[in-house]
PDB file of C-alpha atoms in Angstrom:
ATOM      1  CA  UNK A 212       0.000   0.000   0.000  1.00  0.00           C
ATOM      2  CA  UNK A 213       2.820   2.411   0.939  1.00  0.00           C
ATOM      3  CA  UNK A 214       4.612   1.694  -2.337  1.00  0.00           C
ATOM      4  CA  UNK A 215       1.482   2.498  -4.339  1.00  0.00           C
ATOM      5  CA  UNK A 216       0.964   5.743  -2.421  1.00  0.00           C
ATOM      6  CA  UNK A 217       4.593   6.718  -2.986  1.00  0.00           C
ATOM      7  CA  UNK A 218       4.295   5.972  -6.707  1.00  0.00           C
ATOM      8  CA  UNK A 219       1.080   7.987  -6.952  1.00  0.00           C
ATOM      9  CA  UNK A 220       2.688  10.925  -5.141  1.00  0.00           C
ATOM     10  CA  UNK A 221       5.700  10.811  -7.454  1.00  0.00           C
ATOM     11  CA  UNK A 222       3.466  10.814 -10.524  1.00  0.00           C
ATOM     12  CA  UNK A 223       1.495  13.737  -9.117  1.00  0.00           C
ATOM     13  CA  UNK A 224       4.702  15.730  -8.566  1.00  0.00           C
ATOM     14  CA  UNK A 225       5.887  15.032 -12.112  1.00  0.00           C
ATOM     15  CA  UNK A 226       2.515  16.065 -13.547  1.00  0.00           C
ATOM     16  CA  UNK A 227       2.482  19.223 -11.432  1.00  0.00           C
ATOM     17  CA  UNK A 228       5.986  20.174 -12.595  1.00  0.00           C
ATOM     18  CA  UNK A 229       4.967  19.809 -16.228  1.00  0.00           C
ATOM     19  CA  UNK A 230       1.872  21.939 -15.685  1.00  0.00           C
ATOM     20  CA  UNK A 231       3.453  24.649 -13.535  1.00  0.00           C
ATOM     21  CA  UNK A 232       6.926  24.986 -15.082  1.00  0.00           C
ATOM     22  CA  UNK A 233       6.800  26.565 -18.555  1.00  0.00           C
ATOM     23  CA  UNK A 234       8.859  24.899 -21.299  1.00  0.00           C
ATOM     24  CA  UNK A 235      12.258  26.353 -22.131  1.00  0.00           C
ATOM     25  CA  UNK A 236      11.796  28.867 -24.960  1.00  0.00           C
ATOM     26  CA  UNK A 237      14.167  28.269 -27.885  1.00  0.00           C
ATOM     27  CA  UNK A 238      13.540  31.362 -30.022  1.00  0.00           C
ATOM     28  CA  UNK A 239      16.809  33.294 -30.467  1.00  0.00           C
ATOM     29  CA  UNK A 240      18.715  30.792 -28.307  1.00  0.00           C
ATOM     30  CA  UNK A 241      22.188  29.770 -29.466  1.00  0.00           C
ATOM     31  CA  UNK A 242      22.477  26.000 -29.935  1.00  0.00           C
ATOM     32  CA  UNK A 243      25.699  24.072 -30.584  1.00  0.00           C
ATOM     33  CA  UNK A 244      25.108  20.597 -32.052  1.00  0.00           C
ATOM     34  CA  UNK A 245      27.907  18.049 -32.357  1.00  0.00           C
ATOM     35  CA  UNK A 246      27.407  15.655 -35.255  1.00  0.00           C
ATOM     36  CA  UNK A 247      25.065  18.272 -36.708  1.00  0.00           C
ATOM     37  CA  UNK A 248      25.999  17.750 -40.349  1.00  0.00           C
ATOM     38  CA  UNK A 249      23.988  14.587 -40.973  1.00  0.00           C
ATOM     39  CA  UNK A 250      21.761  11.883 -39.508  1.00  0.00           C
ATOM     40  CA  UNK A 251      20.098  12.525 -36.177  1.00  0.00           C
ATOM     41  CA  UNK A 252      22.220  15.635 -35.599  1.00  0.00           C
ATOM     42  CA  UNK A 253      20.802  17.236 -38.731  1.00  0.00           C
ATOM     43  CA  UNK A 254      17.270  16.173 -37.747  1.00  0.00           C
ATOM     44  CA  UNK A 255      17.792  17.866 -34.368  1.00  0.00           C
ATOM     45  CA  UNK A 256      19.156  20.977 -36.072  1.00  0.00           C
ATOM     46  CA  UNK A 257      15.981  21.229 -38.136  1.00  0.00           C
ATOM     47  CA  UNK A 258      13.814  21.076 -35.008  1.00  0.00           C
ATOM     48  CA  UNK A 259      15.813  23.778 -33.250  1.00  0.00           C
ATOM     49  CA  UNK A 260      15.658  25.883 -36.418  1.00  0.00           C
ATOM     50  CA  UNK A 261      11.867  25.480 -36.493  1.00  0.00           C
ATOM     51  CA  UNK A 262      11.816  26.943 -32.972  1.00  0.00           C
ATOM     52  CA  UNK A 263      13.765  29.988 -34.137  1.00  0.00           C
ATOM     53  CA  UNK A 264      17.130  29.100 -32.605  1.00  0.00           C
ATOM     54  CA  UNK A 265      20.528  30.200 -33.912  1.00  0.00           C
ATOM     55  CA  UNK A 266      22.722  27.236 -34.752  1.00  0.00           C
ATOM     56  CA  UNK A 267      26.363  26.229 -34.688  1.00  0.00           C
ATOM     57  CA  UNK A 268      27.029  22.832 -36.288  1.00  0.00           C
ATOM     58  CA  UNK A 269      30.125  20.860 -35.316  1.00  0.00           C
ATOM     59  CA  UNK A 270      31.437  17.885 -37.316  1.00  0.00           C
ATOM     60  CA  UNK A 271      34.649  16.530 -38.852  1.00  0.00           C
ATOM     61  CA  UNK A 272      33.694  16.787 -42.537  1.00  0.00           C
ATOM     62  CA  UNK A 273      33.612  20.338 -43.941  1.00  0.00           C
ATOM     63  CA  UNK A 274      31.701  19.371 -47.108  1.00  0.00           C
ATOM     64  CA  UNK A 275      28.934  17.668 -45.107  1.00  0.00           C
ATOM     65  CA  UNK A 276      28.761  20.673 -42.787  1.00  0.00           C
ATOM     66  CA  UNK A 277      28.331  23.104 -45.670  1.00  0.00           C
ATOM     67  CA  UNK A 278      25.576  21.012 -47.273  1.00  0.00           C
ATOM     68  CA  UNK A 279      23.669  20.900 -43.974  1.00  0.00           C
ATOM     69  CA  UNK A 280      24.191  24.608 -43.301  1.00  0.00           C
ATOM     70  CA  UNK A 281      23.090  25.575 -46.825  1.00  0.00           C
ATOM     71  CA  UNK A 282      19.832  23.660 -46.391  1.00  0.00           C
ATOM     72  CA  UNK A 283      19.070  25.236 -43.014  1.00  0.00           C
ATOM     73  CA  UNK A 284      19.884  28.748 -44.246  1.00  0.00           C
ATOM     74  CA  UNK A 285      17.181  28.459 -46.904  1.00  0.00           C
ATOM     75  CA  UNK A 286      14.655  29.191 -44.157  1.00  0.00           C
ATOM     76  CA  UNK A 287      16.656  32.213 -42.965  1.00  0.00           C
ATOM     77  CA  UNK A 288      18.073  30.346 -39.972  1.00  0.00           C
ATOM     78  CA  UNK A 289      21.373  31.725 -38.696  1.00  0.00           C
ATOM     79  CA  UNK A 290      23.860  28.849 -39.018  1.00  0.00           C
ATOM     80  CA  UNK A 291      27.558  28.755 -38.259  1.00  0.00           C
ATOM     81  CA  UNK A 292      29.851  25.777 -38.716  1.00  0.00           C
ATOM     82  CA  UNK A 293      32.998  24.559 -37.028  1.00  0.00           C
ATOM     83  CA  UNK A 294      35.150  21.657 -38.222  1.00  0.00           C
ATOM     84  CA  UNK A 295      36.495  19.601 -35.355  1.00  0.00           C
ATOM     85  CA  UNK A 296      36.965  16.187 -33.777  1.00  0.00           C
ATOM     86  CA  UNK A 297      35.307  15.930 -30.363  1.00  0.00           C
ATOM     87  CA  UNK A 298      37.760  13.247 -29.243  1.00  0.00           C
ATOM     88  CA  UNK A 299      40.343  16.079 -29.172  1.00  0.00           C
ATOM     89  CA  UNK A 300      39.915  18.263 -26.112  1.00  0.00           C
ATOM     90  CA  UNK A 301      41.399  21.273 -27.906  1.00  0.00           C
ATOM     91  CA  UNK A 302      38.821  20.922 -30.725  1.00  0.00           C
ATOM     92  CA  UNK A 303      36.008  20.902 -28.175  1.00  0.00           C
ATOM     93  CA  UNK A 304      37.328  24.070 -26.546  1.00  0.00           C
ATOM     94  CA  UNK A 305      37.709  25.696 -29.967  1.00  0.00           C
ATOM     95  CA  UNK A 306      34.101  24.826 -30.873  1.00  0.00           C
ATOM     96  CA  UNK A 307      32.877  26.631 -27.771  1.00  0.00           C
ATOM     97  CA  UNK A 308      35.176  29.593 -28.426  1.00  0.00           C
ATOM     98  CA  UNK A 309      34.000  29.936 -32.026  1.00  0.00           C
ATOM     99  CA  UNK A 310      30.360  29.755 -30.950  1.00  0.00           C
ATOM    100  CA  UNK A 311      30.920  32.537 -28.432  1.00  0.00           C
ATOM    101  CA  UNK A 312      32.856  34.572 -30.979  1.00  0.00           C
ATOM    102  CA  UNK A 313      30.048  34.212 -33.526  1.00  0.00           C
ATOM    103  CA  UNK A 314      27.010  34.769 -31.313  1.00  0.00           C
ATOM    104  CA  UNK A 315      28.327  36.137 -28.023  1.00  0.00           C
ATOM    105  CA  UNK A 316      26.646  33.430 -25.953  1.00  0.00           C
ATOM    106  CA  UNK A 317      25.771  29.735 -25.728  1.00  0.00           C
ATOM    107  CA  UNK A 318      22.380  28.561 -24.482  1.00  0.00           C
ATOM    108  CA  UNK A 319      22.109  24.891 -25.454  1.00  0.00           C
ATOM    109  CA  UNK A 320      24.723  22.180 -26.006  1.00  0.00           C
ATOM    110  CA  UNK A 321      23.548  19.103 -27.913  1.00  0.00           C
ATOM    111  CA  UNK A 322      25.858  16.075 -27.830  1.00  0.00           C
ATOM    112  CA  UNK A 323      24.644  14.088 -30.831  1.00  0.00           C
ATOM    113  CA  UNK A 324      27.907  12.903 -32.413  1.00  0.00           C
ATOM    114  CA  UNK A 325      28.523   9.197 -31.998  1.00  0.00           C
ATOM    115  CA  UNK A 326      30.103   6.062 -33.354  1.00  0.00           C
ATOM    116  CA  UNK A 327      28.669   2.552 -33.457  1.00  0.00           C
ATOM    117  CA  UNK A 328      30.249  -0.832 -34.093  1.00  0.00           C
ATOM    118  CA  UNK A 329      28.080  -3.888 -34.575  1.00  0.00           C
ATOM    119  CA  UNK A 330      29.380  -7.432 -34.372  1.00  0.00           C
ATOM    120  CA  UNK A 331      30.013 -10.336 -31.967  1.00  0.00           C
ATOM    121  CA  UNK A 332      32.175  -9.661 -28.905  1.00  0.00           C
ATOM    122  CA  UNK A 333      34.652 -12.238 -30.295  1.00  0.00           C
ATOM    123  CA  UNK A 334      35.415  -9.901 -33.212  1.00  0.00           C
ATOM    124  CA  UNK A 335      35.678  -6.668 -31.217  1.00  0.00           C
ATOM    125  CA  UNK A 336      39.136  -5.548 -30.150  1.00  0.00           C
ATOM    126  CA  UNK A 337      40.174  -3.421 -27.197  1.00  0.00           C
ATOM    127  CA  UNK A 338      40.610  -0.559 -29.667  1.00  0.00           C
ATOM    128  CA  UNK A 339      36.931  -0.834 -30.669  1.00  0.00           C
ATOM    129  CA  UNK A 340      35.876  -0.294 -27.060  1.00  0.00           C
ATOM    130  CA  UNK A 341      38.315   2.594 -26.702  1.00  0.00           C
ATOM    131  CA  UNK A 342      37.026   4.199 -29.919  1.00  0.00           C
ATOM    132  CA  UNK A 343      33.438   3.971 -28.684  1.00  0.00           C
ATOM    133  CA  UNK A 344      34.360   5.522 -25.339  1.00  0.00           C
ATOM    134  CA  UNK A 345      36.467   8.253 -26.952  1.00  0.00           C
ATOM    135  CA  UNK A 346      33.568   9.499 -29.094  1.00  0.00           C
ATOM    136  CA  UNK A 347      30.392   8.589 -27.233  1.00  0.00           C
ATOM    137  CA  UNK A 348      31.620   9.346 -23.714  1.00  0.00           C
ATOM    138  CA  UNK A 349      34.780  11.452 -23.697  1.00  0.00           C
ATOM    139  CA  UNK A 350      33.713  13.477 -26.745  1.00  0.00           C
ATOM    140  CA  UNK A 351      30.542  14.541 -24.945  1.00  0.00           C
ATOM    141  CA  UNK A 352      32.496  15.154 -21.735  1.00  0.00           C
ATOM    142  CA  UNK A 353      35.028  17.373 -23.528  1.00  0.00           C
ATOM    143  CA  UNK A 354      32.247  19.615 -24.831  1.00  0.00           C
ATOM    144  CA  UNK A 355      30.374  19.653 -21.526  1.00  0.00           C
ATOM    145  CA  UNK A 356      33.463  20.717 -19.602  1.00  0.00           C
ATOM    146  CA  UNK A 357      34.348  23.407 -22.143  1.00  0.00           C
ATOM    147  CA  UNK A 358      30.754  24.696 -22.344  1.00  0.00           C
ATOM    148  CA  UNK A 359      29.910  24.754 -18.629  1.00  0.00           C
ATOM    149  CA  UNK A 360      30.977  28.360 -17.869  1.00  0.00           C
ATOM    150  CA  UNK A 361      29.034  29.749 -20.846  1.00  0.00           C
ATOM    151  CA  UNK A 362      25.981  27.643 -20.015  1.00  0.00           C
ATOM    152  CA  UNK A 363      26.120  28.756 -16.380  1.00  0.00           C
ATOM    153  CA  UNK A 364      26.149  32.372 -17.554  1.00  0.00           C
ATOM    154  CA  UNK A 365      23.050  31.839 -19.722  1.00  0.00           C
ATOM    155  CA  UNK A 366      21.302  29.382 -17.360  1.00  0.00           C
ATOM    156  CA  UNK A 367      21.285  27.047 -20.339  1.00  0.00           C
ATOM    157  CA  UNK A 368      20.633  23.425 -21.130  1.00  0.00           C
ATOM    158  CA  UNK A 369      22.414  20.264 -22.251  1.00  0.00           C
ATOM    159  CA  UNK A 370      20.873  17.508 -24.350  1.00  0.00           C
ATOM    160  CA  UNK A 371      22.954  14.338 -24.410  1.00  0.00           C
ATOM    161  CA  UNK A 372      21.877  11.714 -26.931  1.00  0.00           C
ATOM    162  CA  UNK A 373      22.505   8.339 -25.331  1.00  0.00           C
ATOM    163  CA  UNK A 374      20.560   5.219 -26.354  1.00  0.00           C
ATOM    164  CA  UNK A 375      18.295   2.476 -25.132  1.00  0.00           C
ATOM    165  CA  UNK A 376      21.596   0.577 -25.394  1.00  0.00           C
ATOM    166  CA  UNK A 377      22.709   2.725 -22.459  1.00  0.00           C
ATOM    167  CA  UNK A 378      19.878   1.299 -20.353  1.00  0.00           C
ATOM    168  CA  UNK A 379      19.916  -2.326 -21.532  1.00  0.00           C
ATOM    169  CA  UNK A 380      23.057  -4.062 -22.785  1.00  0.00           C
ATOM    170  CA  UNK A 381      22.433  -5.277 -26.348  1.00  0.00           C
ATOM    171  CA  UNK A 382      24.193  -8.315 -27.917  1.00  0.00           C
ATOM    172  CA  UNK A 383      26.506  -7.444 -30.842  1.00  0.00           C
ATOM    173  CA  UNK A 384      26.599  -3.826 -29.599  1.00  0.00           C
ATOM    174  CA  UNK A 385      28.744  -4.338 -26.512  1.00  0.00           C
ATOM    175  CA  UNK A 386      31.209  -1.497 -27.104  1.00  0.00           C
ATOM    176  CA  UNK A 387      28.428   0.905 -28.050  1.00  0.00           C
ATOM    177  CA  UNK A 388      26.294  -0.122 -25.060  1.00  0.00           C
ATOM    178  CA  UNK A 389      29.203   0.237 -22.642  1.00  0.00           C
ATOM    179  CA  UNK A 390      29.933   3.779 -23.845  1.00  0.00           C
ATOM    180  CA  UNK A 391      26.274   4.791 -23.707  1.00  0.00           C
ATOM    181  CA  UNK A 392      25.875   3.335 -20.188  1.00  0.00           C
ATOM    182  CA  UNK A 393      28.804   5.559 -19.226  1.00  0.00           C
ATOM    183  CA  UNK A 394      27.108   8.590 -20.791  1.00  0.00           C
ATOM    184  CA  UNK A 395      23.855   7.867 -18.943  1.00  0.00           C
ATOM    185  CA  UNK A 396      25.715   7.621 -15.630  1.00  0.00           C
ATOM    186  CA  UNK A 397      27.606  10.832 -16.359  1.00  0.00           C
ATOM    187  CA  UNK A 398      24.329  12.573 -17.141  1.00  0.00           C
ATOM    188  CA  UNK A 399      22.745  11.462 -13.865  1.00  0.00           C
ATOM    189  CA  UNK A 400      25.652  12.769 -11.789  1.00  0.00           C
ATOM    190  CA  UNK A 401      26.140  16.017 -13.742  1.00  0.00           C
ATOM    191  CA  UNK A 402      22.406  16.797 -13.784  1.00  0.00           C
ATOM    192  CA  UNK A 403      22.322  16.813  -9.982  1.00  0.00           C
ATOM    193  CA  UNK A 404      25.412  19.026  -9.679  1.00  0.00           C
ATOM    194  CA  UNK A 405      24.601  21.407 -12.528  1.00  0.00           C
ATOM    195  CA  UNK A 406      21.274  22.435 -11.011  1.00  0.00           C
ATOM    196  CA  UNK A 407      23.243  24.574  -8.541  1.00  0.00           C
ATOM    197  CA  UNK A 408      24.474  26.611 -11.540  1.00  0.00           C
ATOM    198  CA  UNK A 409      21.051  26.839 -13.179  1.00  0.00           C
ATOM    199  CA  UNK A 410      21.897  24.388 -15.969  1.00  0.00           C
ATOM    200  CA  UNK A 411      19.429  21.612 -16.790  1.00  0.00           C
ATOM    201  CA  UNK A 412      20.754  18.404 -18.363  1.00  0.00           C
ATOM    202  CA  UNK A 413      18.602  15.900 -20.259  1.00  0.00           C
ATOM    203  CA  UNK A 414      19.881  12.484 -21.329  1.00  0.00           C
ATOM    204  CA  UNK A 415      17.710  11.092 -24.138  1.00  0.00           C
ATOM    205  CA  UNK A 416      17.690   7.315 -24.655  1.00  0.00           C
ATOM    206  CA  UNK A 417      16.227   6.593 -28.098  1.00  0.00           C
ATOM    207  CA  UNK A 418      15.698   3.176 -29.635  1.00  0.00           C
ATOM    208  CA  UNK A 419      16.153   2.310 -33.293  1.00  0.00           C
ATOM    209  CA  UNK A 420      15.717   5.324 -35.571  1.00  0.00           C
ATOM    210  CA  UNK A 421      15.626   5.770 -39.321  1.00  0.00           C
ATOM    211  CA  UNK A 422      18.551   8.213 -39.506  1.00  0.00           C
ATOM    212  CA  UNK A 423      20.330   6.702 -42.522  1.00  0.00           C
ATOM    213  CA  UNK A 424      23.487   6.402 -40.422  1.00  0.00           C
ATOM    214  CA  UNK A 425      23.747   2.601 -40.598  1.00  0.00           C
ATOM    215  CA  UNK A 426      25.905   2.969 -43.682  1.00  0.00           C
ATOM    216  CA  UNK A 427      28.559   4.690 -41.532  1.00  0.00           C
ATOM    217  CA  UNK A 428      28.519   2.058 -38.763  1.00  0.00           C
ATOM    218  CA  UNK A 429      31.618  -0.105 -38.372  1.00  0.00           C
ATOM    219  CA  UNK A 430      30.683  -3.691 -39.161  1.00  0.00           C
ATOM    220  CA  UNK A 431      32.575  -6.537 -37.506  1.00  0.00           C
ATOM    221  CA  UNK A 432      32.383 -10.330 -37.860  1.00  0.00           C
ATOM    222  CA  UNK A 433      30.489 -11.685 -40.871  1.00  0.00           C
ATOM    223  CA  UNK A 434      30.217  -8.312 -42.489  1.00  0.00           C
ATOM    224  CA  UNK A 435      27.385  -8.756 -44.975  1.00  0.00           C
ATOM    225  CA  UNK A 436      25.193 -10.742 -42.575  1.00  0.00           C
ATOM    226  CA  UNK A 437      25.787  -8.287 -39.723  1.00  0.00           C
ATOM    227  CA  UNK A 438      25.124  -5.249 -41.850  1.00  0.00           C
ATOM    228  CA  UNK A 439      22.087  -6.764 -43.534  1.00  0.00           C
ATOM    229  CA  UNK A 440      20.474  -7.463 -40.155  1.00  0.00           C
ATOM    230  CA  UNK A 441      21.477  -4.134 -38.597  1.00  0.00           C
ATOM    231  CA  UNK A 442      20.419  -1.973 -41.541  1.00  0.00           C
ATOM    232  CA  UNK A 443      17.118  -3.844 -41.908  1.00  0.00           C
ATOM    233  CA  UNK A 444      16.142  -3.583 -38.223  1.00  0.00           C
ATOM    234  CA  UNK A 445      17.198   0.073 -38.238  1.00  0.00           C
ATOM    235  CA  UNK A 446      14.603   0.766 -40.925  1.00  0.00           C
ATOM    236  CA  UNK A 447      11.695  -1.487 -39.961  1.00  0.00           C
ATOM    237  CA  UNK A 448       8.318   0.200 -39.518  1.00  0.00           C
ATOM    238  CA  UNK A 449       6.873  -0.194 -35.985  1.00  0.00           C
ATOM    239  CA  UNK A 450      10.306  -1.220 -34.668  1.00  0.00           C
ATOM    240  CA  UNK A 451      12.221   1.915 -35.694  1.00  0.00           C
ATOM    241  CA  UNK A 452      11.169   5.550 -35.321  1.00  0.00           C
ATOM    242  CA  UNK A 453      11.269   8.277 -37.954  1.00  0.00           C
ATOM    243  CA  UNK A 454      14.323  10.448 -37.232  1.00  0.00           C
ATOM    244  CA  UNK A 455      12.376  13.705 -37.425  1.00  0.00           C
ATOM    245  CA  UNK A 456       9.796  12.468 -34.936  1.00  0.00           C
ATOM    246  CA  UNK A 457      12.526  11.189 -32.618  1.00  0.00           C
ATOM    247  CA  UNK A 458      14.270  14.569 -32.791  1.00  0.00           C
ATOM    248  CA  UNK A 459      11.048  16.439 -31.970  1.00  0.00           C
ATOM    249  CA  UNK A 460      10.467  14.245 -28.922  1.00  0.00           C
ATOM    250  CA  UNK A 461      14.013  14.767 -27.679  1.00  0.00           C
ATOM    251  CA  UNK A 462      13.841  18.540 -28.040  1.00  0.00           C
ATOM    252  CA  UNK A 463      10.444  18.630 -26.307  1.00  0.00           C
ATOM    253  CA  UNK A 464      11.851  16.560 -23.436  1.00  0.00           C
ATOM    254  CA  UNK A 465      14.779  18.986 -23.147  1.00  0.00           C
ATOM    255  CA  UNK A 466      12.394  21.958 -23.115  1.00  0.00           C
ATOM    256  CA  UNK A 467      10.434  20.331 -20.269  1.00  0.00           C
ATOM    257  CA  UNK A 468      13.644  19.593 -18.406  1.00  0.00           C
ATOM    258  CA  UNK A 469      13.063  15.829 -18.329  1.00  0.00           C
ATOM    259  CA  UNK A 470      15.932  13.854 -16.836  1.00  0.00           C
ATOM    260  CA  UNK A 471      16.107  10.660 -18.862  1.00  0.00           C
ATOM    261  CA  UNK A 472      13.384  10.262 -21.507  1.00  0.00           C
ATOM    262  CA  UNK A 473      13.227   6.975 -23.386  1.00  0.00           C
ATOM    263  CA  UNK A 474      12.278   7.672 -26.998  1.00  0.00           C
ATOM    264  CA  UNK A 475      10.228   5.156 -28.997  1.00  0.00           C
ATOM    265  CA  UNK A 476       7.630   2.575 -28.008  1.00  0.00           C
ATOM    266  CA  UNK A 477       9.841  -0.478 -28.534  1.00  0.00           C
ATOM    267  CA  UNK A 478      12.616   1.139 -26.490  1.00  0.00           C
ATOM    268  CA  UNK A 479      10.214   2.002 -23.661  1.00  0.00           C
ATOM    269  CA  UNK A 480       8.935  -1.569 -23.571  1.00  0.00           C
ATOM    270  CA  UNK A 481      12.455  -3.013 -23.404  1.00  0.00           C
ATOM    271  CA  UNK A 482      13.495  -0.659 -20.599  1.00  0.00           C
ATOM    272  CA  UNK A 483      10.338  -1.316 -18.570  1.00  0.00           C
ATOM    273  CA  UNK A 484      10.712  -5.094 -18.870  1.00  0.00           C
ATOM    274  CA  UNK A 485      14.382  -4.796 -17.844  1.00  0.00           C
ATOM    275  CA  UNK A 486      13.397  -2.770 -14.766  1.00  0.00           C
ATOM    276  CA  UNK A 487      10.630  -5.139 -13.714  1.00  0.00           C
ATOM    277  CA  UNK A 488      12.236  -8.468 -14.628  1.00  0.00           C
ATOM    278  CA  UNK A 489      16.004  -8.171 -15.163  1.00  0.00           C
ATOM    279  CA  UNK A 490      16.560 -11.933 -14.973  1.00  0.00           C
ATOM    280  CA  UNK A 491      13.899 -12.621 -17.600  1.00  0.00           C
ATOM    281  CA  UNK A 492      15.332  -9.880 -19.817  1.00  0.00           C
ATOM    282  CA  UNK A 493      18.805 -11.402 -19.531  1.00  0.00           C
ATOM    283  CA  UNK A 494      17.493 -14.830 -20.521  1.00  0.00           C
ATOM    284  CA  UNK A 495      15.549 -13.428 -23.476  1.00  0.00           C
ATOM    285  CA  UNK A 496      18.569 -11.485 -24.711  1.00  0.00           C
ATOM    286  CA  UNK A 497      20.644 -14.649 -24.448  1.00  0.00           C
ATOM    287  CA  UNK A 498      18.106 -16.526 -26.533  1.00  0.00           C
ATOM    288  CA  UNK A 499      17.951 -13.681 -29.037  1.00  0.00           C
ATOM    289  CA  UNK A 500      21.712 -13.742 -29.396  1.00  0.00           C
ATOM    290  CA  UNK A 501      21.459 -17.300 -30.754  1.00  0.00           C
ATOM    291  CA  UNK A 502      19.582 -15.904 -33.749  1.00  0.00           C
ATOM    292  CA  UNK A 503      22.332 -13.395 -34.573  1.00  0.00           C
ATOM    293  CA  UNK A 504      25.233 -14.172 -36.933  1.00  0.00           C
ATOM    294  CA  UNK A 505      28.043 -16.256 -35.468  1.00  0.00           C
ATOM    295  CA  UNK A 506      31.542 -14.729 -35.122  1.00  0.00           C
ATOM    296  CA  UNK A 507      33.670 -14.199 -38.220  1.00  0.00           C
ATOM    297  CA  UNK A 508      37.291 -15.165 -38.681  1.00  0.00           C
ATOM    298  CA  UNK A 509      38.703 -11.642 -38.727  1.00  0.00           C
ATOM    299  CA  UNK A 510      38.653  -8.678 -36.342  1.00  0.00           C
ATOM    300  CA  UNK A 511      38.698  -6.195 -39.229  1.00  0.00           C
ATOM    301  CA  UNK A 512      35.938  -3.628 -39.361  1.00  0.00           C
ATOM    302  CA  UNK A 513      34.305  -2.288 -42.518  1.00  0.00           C
ATOM    303  CA  UNK A 514      32.030   0.754 -42.982  1.00  0.00           C
ATOM    304  CA  UNK A 515      28.468  -0.290 -43.717  1.00  0.00           C
ATOM    305  CA  UNK A 516      28.383   1.333 -47.138  1.00  0.00           C
ATOM    306  CA  UNK A 517      31.164  -1.043 -48.321  1.00  0.00           C
ATOM    307  CA  UNK A 518      29.107  -4.170 -47.626  1.00  0.00           C
ATOM    308  CA  UNK A 519      25.728  -3.131 -49.029  1.00  0.00           C
ATOM    309  CA  UNK A 520      23.628  -5.891 -50.575  1.00  0.00           C
ATOM    310  CA  UNK A 521      20.609  -5.761 -52.862  1.00  0.00           C
ATOM    311  CA  UNK A 522      18.422  -6.210 -49.779  1.00  0.00           C
ATOM    312  CA  UNK A 523      19.789  -3.144 -48.010  1.00  0.00           C
ATOM    313  CA  UNK A 524      20.273  -0.992 -51.107  1.00  0.00           C
ATOM    314  CA  UNK A 525      16.684  -1.480 -52.224  1.00  0.00           C
ATOM    315  CA  UNK A 526      15.074  -0.764 -48.847  1.00  0.00           C
ATOM    316  CA  UNK A 527      12.933   2.315 -49.634  1.00  0.00           C
ATOM    317  CA  UNK A 528      12.806   3.592 -46.042  1.00  0.00           C
ATOM    318  CA  UNK A 529      16.576   3.327 -45.728  1.00  0.00           C
ATOM    319  CA  UNK A 530      17.194   5.098 -49.031  1.00  0.00           C
ATOM    320  CA  UNK A 531      14.738   7.860 -48.147  1.00  0.00           C
ATOM    321  CA  UNK A 532      16.400   8.468 -44.773  1.00  0.00           C
ATOM    322  CA  UNK A 533      19.866   8.577 -46.342  1.00  0.00           C
ATOM    323  CA  UNK A 534      18.749  11.088 -48.961  1.00  0.00           C
ATOM    324  CA  UNK A 535      16.888  13.245 -46.463  1.00  0.00           C
ATOM    325  CA  UNK A 536      19.584  13.394 -43.785  1.00  0.00           C
ATOM    326  CA  UNK A 537      22.739  14.061 -45.810  1.00  0.00           C
ATOM    327  CA  UNK A 538      24.028  10.477 -45.471  1.00  0.00           C
ATOM    328  CA  UNK A 539      26.023  10.380 -48.702  1.00  0.00           C
TER     329      UNK A 539
END
């Protein structure tokens, strides 16, 4: 009885906060988005632009950045770009400096850049795990540390894009899951401490999304089988979420100041089952792993676009996402 009363009280407090606290207004805010040149980062940039924000896009590829910026500027959005690698601390500091030099302030930091390797644990090397941590965890941390003084001055916000793989460990995504678990834990600790400075941090945990980015994933093991399965699941209706819709939900959650929103129905179901029945979830994941491709002979990794098959190339949802989100 006490547990039910506590749960009801908690729900009432959450509902009251949403009703009484107005959403964070984005018009004229300055937003820095890592990985903003393509995929989910570009989808997020479009949502912020729709709200009237001023953008700074950060990515490694200058040509991709210019294509994304040119599209966004068509609607009279103010867009700056900065070329940099978030695994380099000095590049992260420079991205913040250039944003401040361009706009005079920073209101929102969006950590969207990421790397993903898919394949059996037998084919992943220590370097694969280090690469995942360097981008997905340390890359976000570099930007957060560099941006904190500016965000404290503006009483700004941080949106970290983690993953459902940061809430539930997923077979054949062990390096990715480990790095996203780390990002979720970082977000929980930083959110509590940043509130003293007036900064609100949201860690979004989306499930599968049709971002077109599968072609840039690093494929390990039996390359064609792994990629075929990954790229197909990533673009299945009902299982995967449209990238634009996912981006809108993440931005709305950030505006509300939500702590850890899970994005997508399938992702929510997986997380809830894990919370209620972790042993059952572990057994089901173990059974599911038996249906995945067996390990390959080599530890070499190949970009997804090098192992396309007729099945993946002719998937209309995949092709549409790639064309829409600058995934050349």
